XYZ file of C-alpha atoms in Angstrom:
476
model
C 128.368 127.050 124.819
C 128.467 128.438 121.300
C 130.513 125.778 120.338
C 129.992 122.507 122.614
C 129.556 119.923 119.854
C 133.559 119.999 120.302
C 133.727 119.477 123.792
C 131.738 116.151 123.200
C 133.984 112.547 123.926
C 135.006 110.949 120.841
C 133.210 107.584 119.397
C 133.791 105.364 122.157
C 134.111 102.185 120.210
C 134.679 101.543 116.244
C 130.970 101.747 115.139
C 131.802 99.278 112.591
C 132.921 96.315 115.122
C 131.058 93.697 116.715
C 132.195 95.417 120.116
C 129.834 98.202 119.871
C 126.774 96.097 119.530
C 127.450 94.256 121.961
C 127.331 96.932 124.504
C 124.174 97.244 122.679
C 122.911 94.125 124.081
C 124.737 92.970 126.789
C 123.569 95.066 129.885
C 119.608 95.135 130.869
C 117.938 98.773 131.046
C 118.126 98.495 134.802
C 121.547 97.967 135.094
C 121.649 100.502 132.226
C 120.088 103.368 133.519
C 121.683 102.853 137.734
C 125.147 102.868 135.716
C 124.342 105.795 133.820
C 122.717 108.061 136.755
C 125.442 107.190 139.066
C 127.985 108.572 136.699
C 125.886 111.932 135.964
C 125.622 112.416 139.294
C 129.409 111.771 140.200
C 130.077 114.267 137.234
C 128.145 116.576 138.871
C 130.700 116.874 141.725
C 131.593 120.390 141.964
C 135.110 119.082 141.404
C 134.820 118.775 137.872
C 133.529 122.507 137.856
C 136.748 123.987 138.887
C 138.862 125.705 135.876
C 142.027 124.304 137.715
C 140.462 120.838 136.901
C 141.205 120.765 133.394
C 144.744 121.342 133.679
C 145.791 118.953 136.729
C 144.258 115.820 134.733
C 146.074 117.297 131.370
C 149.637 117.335 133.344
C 149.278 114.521 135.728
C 150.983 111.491 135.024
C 148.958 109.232 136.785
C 145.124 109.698 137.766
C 143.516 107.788 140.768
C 139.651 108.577 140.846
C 138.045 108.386 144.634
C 134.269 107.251 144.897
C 133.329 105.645 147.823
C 135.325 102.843 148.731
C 136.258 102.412 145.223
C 139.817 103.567 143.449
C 139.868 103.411 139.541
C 141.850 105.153 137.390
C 140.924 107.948 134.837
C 141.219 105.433 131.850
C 137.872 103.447 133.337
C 136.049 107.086 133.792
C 136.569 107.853 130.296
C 135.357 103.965 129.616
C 132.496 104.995 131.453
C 131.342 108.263 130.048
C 131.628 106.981 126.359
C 129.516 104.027 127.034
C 127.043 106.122 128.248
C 127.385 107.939 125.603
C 126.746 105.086 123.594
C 123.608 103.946 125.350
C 122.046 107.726 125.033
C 122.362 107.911 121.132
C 122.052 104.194 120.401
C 120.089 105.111 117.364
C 122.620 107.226 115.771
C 125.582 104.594 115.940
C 123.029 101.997 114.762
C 122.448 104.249 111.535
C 126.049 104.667 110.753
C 127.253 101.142 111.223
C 128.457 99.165 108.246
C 127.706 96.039 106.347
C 127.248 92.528 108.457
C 126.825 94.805 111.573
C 123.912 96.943 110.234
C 121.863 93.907 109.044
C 122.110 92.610 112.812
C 121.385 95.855 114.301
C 118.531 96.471 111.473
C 116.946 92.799 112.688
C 117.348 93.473 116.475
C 115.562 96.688 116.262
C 112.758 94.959 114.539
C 112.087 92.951 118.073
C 110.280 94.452 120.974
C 112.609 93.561 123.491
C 115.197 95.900 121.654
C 112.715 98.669 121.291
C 112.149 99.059 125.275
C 116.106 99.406 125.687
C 116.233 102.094 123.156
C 113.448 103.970 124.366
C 115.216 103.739 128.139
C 118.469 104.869 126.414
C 116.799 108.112 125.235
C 115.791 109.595 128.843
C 119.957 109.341 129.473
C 120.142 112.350 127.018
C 118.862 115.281 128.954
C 120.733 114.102 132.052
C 124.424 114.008 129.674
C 123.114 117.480 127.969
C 123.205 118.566 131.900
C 127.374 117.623 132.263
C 128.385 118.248 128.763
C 130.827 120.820 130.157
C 132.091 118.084 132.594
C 132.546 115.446 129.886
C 134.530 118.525 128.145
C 136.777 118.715 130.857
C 136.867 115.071 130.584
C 137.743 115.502 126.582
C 140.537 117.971 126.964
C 142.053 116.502 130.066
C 142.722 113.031 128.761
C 144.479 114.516 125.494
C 142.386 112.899 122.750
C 142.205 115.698 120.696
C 145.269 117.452 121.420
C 145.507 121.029 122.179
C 143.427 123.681 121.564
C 143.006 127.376 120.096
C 142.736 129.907 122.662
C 139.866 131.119 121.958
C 138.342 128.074 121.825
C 139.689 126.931 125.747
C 138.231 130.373 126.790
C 134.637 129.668 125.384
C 134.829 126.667 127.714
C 135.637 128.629 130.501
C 132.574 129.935 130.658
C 130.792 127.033 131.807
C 133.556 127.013 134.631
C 134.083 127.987 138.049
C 137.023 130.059 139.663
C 137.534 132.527 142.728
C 139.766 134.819 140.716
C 138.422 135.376 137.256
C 142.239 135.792 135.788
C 142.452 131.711 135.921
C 140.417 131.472 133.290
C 143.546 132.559 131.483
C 146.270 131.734 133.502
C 144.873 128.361 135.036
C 144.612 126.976 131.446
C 148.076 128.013 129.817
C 149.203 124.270 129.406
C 145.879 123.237 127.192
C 146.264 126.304 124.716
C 147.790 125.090 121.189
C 149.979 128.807 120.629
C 151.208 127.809 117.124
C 154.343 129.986 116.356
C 153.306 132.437 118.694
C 154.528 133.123 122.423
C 152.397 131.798 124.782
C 150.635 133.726 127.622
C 153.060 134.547 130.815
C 150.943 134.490 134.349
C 150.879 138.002 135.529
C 148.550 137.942 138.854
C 149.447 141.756 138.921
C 147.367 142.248 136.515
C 143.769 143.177 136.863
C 140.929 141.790 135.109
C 140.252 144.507 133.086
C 144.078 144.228 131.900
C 143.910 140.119 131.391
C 141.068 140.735 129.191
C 142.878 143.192 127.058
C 145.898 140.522 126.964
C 143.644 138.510 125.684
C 142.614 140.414 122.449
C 146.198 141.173 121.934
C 146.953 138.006 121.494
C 144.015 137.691 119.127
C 145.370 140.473 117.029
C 148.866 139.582 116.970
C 148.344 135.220 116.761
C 146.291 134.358 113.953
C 146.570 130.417 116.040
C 144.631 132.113 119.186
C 141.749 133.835 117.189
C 138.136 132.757 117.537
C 137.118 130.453 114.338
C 134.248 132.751 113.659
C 133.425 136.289 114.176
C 135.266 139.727 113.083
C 137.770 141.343 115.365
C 135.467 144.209 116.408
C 133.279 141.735 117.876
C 136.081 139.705 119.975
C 135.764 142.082 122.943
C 132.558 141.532 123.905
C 132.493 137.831 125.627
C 135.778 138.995 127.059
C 133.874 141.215 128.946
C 131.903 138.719 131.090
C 134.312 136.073 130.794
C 136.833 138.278 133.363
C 133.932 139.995 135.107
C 134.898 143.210 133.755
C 132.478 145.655 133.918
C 131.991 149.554 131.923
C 131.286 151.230 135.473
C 134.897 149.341 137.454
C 137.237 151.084 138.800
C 139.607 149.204 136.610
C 138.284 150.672 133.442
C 138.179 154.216 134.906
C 141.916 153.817 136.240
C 142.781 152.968 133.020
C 141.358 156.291 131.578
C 142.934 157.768 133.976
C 146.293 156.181 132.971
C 145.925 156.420 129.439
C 145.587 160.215 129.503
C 147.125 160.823 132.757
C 144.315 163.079 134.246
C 141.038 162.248 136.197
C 139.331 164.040 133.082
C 138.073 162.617 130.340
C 139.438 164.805 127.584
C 136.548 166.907 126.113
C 137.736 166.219 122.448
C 135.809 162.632 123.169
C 132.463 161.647 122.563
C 129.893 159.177 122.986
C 126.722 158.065 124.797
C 125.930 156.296 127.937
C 122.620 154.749 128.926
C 122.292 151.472 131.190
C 119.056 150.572 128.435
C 121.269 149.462 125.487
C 120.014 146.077 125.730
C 116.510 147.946 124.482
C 117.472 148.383 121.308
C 114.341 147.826 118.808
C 114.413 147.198 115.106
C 115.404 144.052 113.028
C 117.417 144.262 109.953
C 116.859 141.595 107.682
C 119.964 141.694 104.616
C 120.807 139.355 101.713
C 124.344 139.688 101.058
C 125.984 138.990 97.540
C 129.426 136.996 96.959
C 132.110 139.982 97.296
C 134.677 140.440 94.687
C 137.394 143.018 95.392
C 140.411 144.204 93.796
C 143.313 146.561 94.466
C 142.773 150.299 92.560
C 145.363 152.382 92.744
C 145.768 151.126 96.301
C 149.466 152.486 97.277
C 152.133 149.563 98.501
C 151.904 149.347 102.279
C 154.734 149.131 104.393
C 156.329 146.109 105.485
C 155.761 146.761 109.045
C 152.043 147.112 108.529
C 150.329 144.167 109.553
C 146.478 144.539 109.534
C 143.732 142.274 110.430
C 141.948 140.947 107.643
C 139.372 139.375 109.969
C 138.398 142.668 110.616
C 136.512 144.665 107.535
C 135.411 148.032 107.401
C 132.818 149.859 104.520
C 133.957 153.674 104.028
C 132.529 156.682 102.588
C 133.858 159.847 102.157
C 131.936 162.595 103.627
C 130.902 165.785 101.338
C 130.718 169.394 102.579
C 127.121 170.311 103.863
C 127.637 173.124 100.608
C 127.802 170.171 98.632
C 123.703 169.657 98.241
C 123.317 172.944 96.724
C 125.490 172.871 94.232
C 122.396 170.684 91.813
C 124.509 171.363 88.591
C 127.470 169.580 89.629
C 128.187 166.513 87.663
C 131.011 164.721 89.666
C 128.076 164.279 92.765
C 126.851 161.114 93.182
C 122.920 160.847 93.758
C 123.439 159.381 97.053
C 125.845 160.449 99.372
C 126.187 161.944 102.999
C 127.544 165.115 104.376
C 128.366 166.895 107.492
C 127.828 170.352 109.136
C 128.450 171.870 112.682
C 125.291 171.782 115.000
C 124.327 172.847 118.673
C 123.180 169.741 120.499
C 119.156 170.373 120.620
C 117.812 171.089 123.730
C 121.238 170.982 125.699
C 121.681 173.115 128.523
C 125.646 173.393 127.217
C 124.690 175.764 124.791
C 128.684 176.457 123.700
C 129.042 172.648 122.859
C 129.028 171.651 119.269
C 128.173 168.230 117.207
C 128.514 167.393 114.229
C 125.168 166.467 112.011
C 125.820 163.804 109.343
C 123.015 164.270 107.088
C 122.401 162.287 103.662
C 121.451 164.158 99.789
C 118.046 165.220 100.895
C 119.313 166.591 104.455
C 117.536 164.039 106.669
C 119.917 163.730 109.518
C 121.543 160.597 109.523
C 123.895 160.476 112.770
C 125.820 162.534 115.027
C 129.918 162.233 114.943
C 132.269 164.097 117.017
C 132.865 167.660 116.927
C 136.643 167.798 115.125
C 134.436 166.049 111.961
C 134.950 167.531 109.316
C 134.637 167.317 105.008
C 136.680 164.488 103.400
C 137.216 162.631 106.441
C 135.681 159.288 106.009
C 132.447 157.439 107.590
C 133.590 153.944 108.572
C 130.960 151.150 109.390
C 131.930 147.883 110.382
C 131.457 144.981 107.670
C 130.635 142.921 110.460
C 127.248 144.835 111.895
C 126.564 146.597 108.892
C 124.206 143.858 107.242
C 122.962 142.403 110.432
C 122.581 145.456 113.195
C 120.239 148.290 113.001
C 122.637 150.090 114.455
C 126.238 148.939 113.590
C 129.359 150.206 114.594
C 130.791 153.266 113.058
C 133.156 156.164 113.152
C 134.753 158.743 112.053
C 138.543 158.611 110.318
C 140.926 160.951 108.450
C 144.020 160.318 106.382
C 147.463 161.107 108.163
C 149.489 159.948 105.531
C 148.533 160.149 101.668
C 151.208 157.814 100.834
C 150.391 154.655 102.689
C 146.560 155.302 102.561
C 146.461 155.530 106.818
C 143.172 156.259 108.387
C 143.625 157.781 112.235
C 140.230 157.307 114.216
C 138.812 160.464 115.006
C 136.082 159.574 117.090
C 132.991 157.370 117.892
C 129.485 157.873 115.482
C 126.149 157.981 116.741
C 123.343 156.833 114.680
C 119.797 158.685 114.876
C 117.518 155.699 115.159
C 114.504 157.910 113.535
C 116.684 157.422 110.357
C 114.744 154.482 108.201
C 115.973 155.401 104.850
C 117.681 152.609 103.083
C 120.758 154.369 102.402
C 123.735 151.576 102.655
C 123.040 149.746 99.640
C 122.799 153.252 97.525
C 126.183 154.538 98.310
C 129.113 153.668 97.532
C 131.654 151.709 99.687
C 135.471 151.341 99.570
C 136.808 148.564 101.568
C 139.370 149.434 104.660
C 140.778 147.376 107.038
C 142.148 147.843 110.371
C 145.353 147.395 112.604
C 143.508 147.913 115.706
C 145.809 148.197 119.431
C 144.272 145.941 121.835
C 143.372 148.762 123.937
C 141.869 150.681 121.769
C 139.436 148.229 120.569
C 138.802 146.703 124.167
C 137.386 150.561 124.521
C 135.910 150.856 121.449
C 133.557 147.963 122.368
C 133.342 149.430 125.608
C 131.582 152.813 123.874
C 129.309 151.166 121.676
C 127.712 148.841 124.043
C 127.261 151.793 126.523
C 125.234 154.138 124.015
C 121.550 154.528 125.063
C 118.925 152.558 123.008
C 116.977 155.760 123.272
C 117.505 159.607 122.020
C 120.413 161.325 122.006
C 120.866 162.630 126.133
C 120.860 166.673 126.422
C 123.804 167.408 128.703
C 127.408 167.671 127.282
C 128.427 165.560 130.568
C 126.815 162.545 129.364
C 128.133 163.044 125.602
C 131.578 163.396 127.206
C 130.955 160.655 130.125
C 133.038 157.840 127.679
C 135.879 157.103 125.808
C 135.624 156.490 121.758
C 138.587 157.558 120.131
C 142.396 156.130 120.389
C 145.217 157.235 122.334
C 147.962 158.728 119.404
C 148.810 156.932 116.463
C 148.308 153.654 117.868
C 145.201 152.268 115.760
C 144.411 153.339 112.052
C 143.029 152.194 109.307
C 144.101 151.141 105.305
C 142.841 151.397 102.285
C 140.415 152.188 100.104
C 140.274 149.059 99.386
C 137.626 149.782 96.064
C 135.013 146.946 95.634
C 133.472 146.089 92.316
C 130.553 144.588 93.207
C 127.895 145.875 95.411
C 128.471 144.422 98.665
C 125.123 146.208 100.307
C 121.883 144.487 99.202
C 118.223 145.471 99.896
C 118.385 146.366 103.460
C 114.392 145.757 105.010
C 113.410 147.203 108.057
């Protein structure tokens, strides 16, 4: 897990007491290392595997723990596991221990009878690394740390077990710290594909459930496996199906589909500068406006194709990008038409969806563009001049012959989204189905996904107009 250093039991004992070292000292490696296996392996128990686990220990009142012949309660299994926890990284609560306590320790690591029990302690590592999701059931069960982020209780559940993938949401209600927001209702009528979506909506609408790091257009993407959702389900296609109430995909949409995305090649390697921003001439937005501000987009307005040949004009910038209607090369749809997006010198840059057209704006995503050689982007257009609201148009395709370091020559306003959960469940859902290779030749595989939103229900604000270069020397 991405984040297991928080699933770790607390210090077991005050490292500054006399307590602690005795532990030290008290119980031979033998007895040690028998103590310390048997627990492992009792952790082990698929029991403590189950997602339904977590939340019984949270709620019971009183725990009874079965091994054997012997009964003890959940209070001597936590004793257990942080003594263990002691033994295995003996050295680091020796190096943080305090005056009178650290002069003992210092002279009893001197001897060699001290040295062997450390050394023995060290193999118990490896085994706890192997039930550190166990002991995290362990952590957030007995309450020590109180309640946690959704987002954070999800992560966990990926180290989990269920039958029905949907109790990784509903079988953990009771651990999830909401804030001031309303907590999740259990909905088994719900599919996966719809639990997941749930899920980012409660991202976007409870700052208290978001993930800690990460922008919101990358939030869908664990959500994916995490609720065994997957781009070819009939879930996802009866949701097409509901969301435009037809079995076909309208032909206004495009994008790509390939089952090699994970072949993408390239690195991007990007030094990014501290960003300072301020409001110009940025009009008052509405009250009922909320956007996500953990979600960042770069814009630039796209010039006529005409543009490049006017060479006297002295209100073009010397690096900009452009767009002009274009049969799809090679396809066997000869009537279907794309939209070339093609930079100052006419080097075509990507491909964008048909309806494209001047002064709508090229939106890439703050949180790929510095990091992905091919981040995520598309196409919007003002609906309403007095707000400053971006509707999506569609879903941009980048040609990956490109190698021009364009990004940090243009330049960038700032927008930022108000994204519907939907909308940017699918959005995900296009990107990380395009092909890692060319662009495919048949209008049935342009059209074969979803990219752009249903109505008015996403946009974007802004220009949000930076004044310092955001984009530094991008190196292939």
């Amino acid at each position: 897990m991405e984040n297991a250093g928080n699933w770790v039991m607390p210090n077991p004992i005050p490292k500054s007491s006399w307590v602690a070292l005795r532990c030290l000292l008290a119980i031979r490696p033998h007895d040690r290392q028998a103590l310390a296996k048997a627990f492992v392996a009792f952790m082990k128990r698929p029991y403590f595997s189950r997602v339904w686990v977590m939340q019984e220990l949270h709620l019971a009142p009183e725990i009874s723990l079965c091994c054997g012949m012997d009964i003890h309660s959940f209070d001597y299994l936590l004793a257990v596991s942080m003594l263990v926890d002691f033994w295995a990284n003996a050295s680091d609560y020796r190096d943080s221990l305090t005056g009178i306590v650290t002069f003992v320790a210092n002279i009893a690591s001197w001897q060699s009878w001290y040295s062997r029990r450390e050394e023995s302690c060290l193999s118990l590592q490896d085994d706890l690394h192997d039930v550190l999701p166990q002991r995290g059931c362990l952590t957030l069960a007995s309450g020590f740390r109180g309640r946690r982020r959704l987002a954070e209780v999800l992560e966990a559940m990926q180290s989990f077990q269920c039958t029905d993938a949907r109790d990784r949401l509903f079988g953990v209600l009771a651990l999830v710290d909401w804030g001031g927001g309303e907590p999740a209702i259990p909905n088994y009528e719900m599919n996966n594909y719809q639990v997941a979506v749930e899920v980012l909506r409660l991202y976007l609408n409870n700052p208290e459930t978001q993930p800690l790091l990460k922008m919101a257009v990358k939030w869908p993407r664990p959500l994916w496996e995490l609720f065994n959702v997957s781009v070819e389900r009939e879930a996802v296609r009866e949701a097409i199906r509901e969301r435009y109430g037809s079995h076909k995909i309208p032909g206004t949409i495009h994008t790509t589909y390939d089952l090699t995305d994970h072949l993408r090649i390239g690195t991007v390697e990007a030094y990014s500068s501290r960003r300072e921003i301020s409001l110009l001439n940025m009009p008052t937005r509405p009250p009922h406006i909320g956007g996500h501000l953990r979600d960042t987009w770069y814009g630039v307005k796209l010039l006529d194709i005409a543009d490049r040949e006017m060479t006297n004009s002295r209100n073009r910038p010397s690096y900009y990008l452009c767009c002009k209607k274009s049969h799809l090369k090679g396809s066997l749809d000869s009537m279907h038409l794309l939209v070339e997006i093609t930079d100052q010198d006419g080097c075509l840059f990507a491909y964008a969806p048909e309806d494209t057209r001047p002064n709508d704006w090229l939106m890439i995503s703050q949180a790929g563009s510095l990091s992905d050689v091919d981040p995520e982007m598309a196409i919007v257009r003002s609906t309403n001049n007095v707000h400053g609201i971006y509707h999506l148009i569609g879903h941009v395709f980048k040609d990956r012959k490109y190698a021009k370091l364009i990004f940090s020559m243009l330049h960038w306003d700032y927008f930022e989204s108000n994204w519907s959960a939907e909308d940017l469940f699918l959005f995900d859902w296009t990107y990380m189905s395009r092909p890692a290779g060319a662009l495919p030749r048949l209008k049935s595989d342009w059209h074969s996904k979803i990219v752009s939103t249903r109505g008015d229900s996403s946009f974007f604000y802004g220009p949000i107009m930076h004044i310092q270069d955001d984009f530094a020397m991008l190196k292939p």
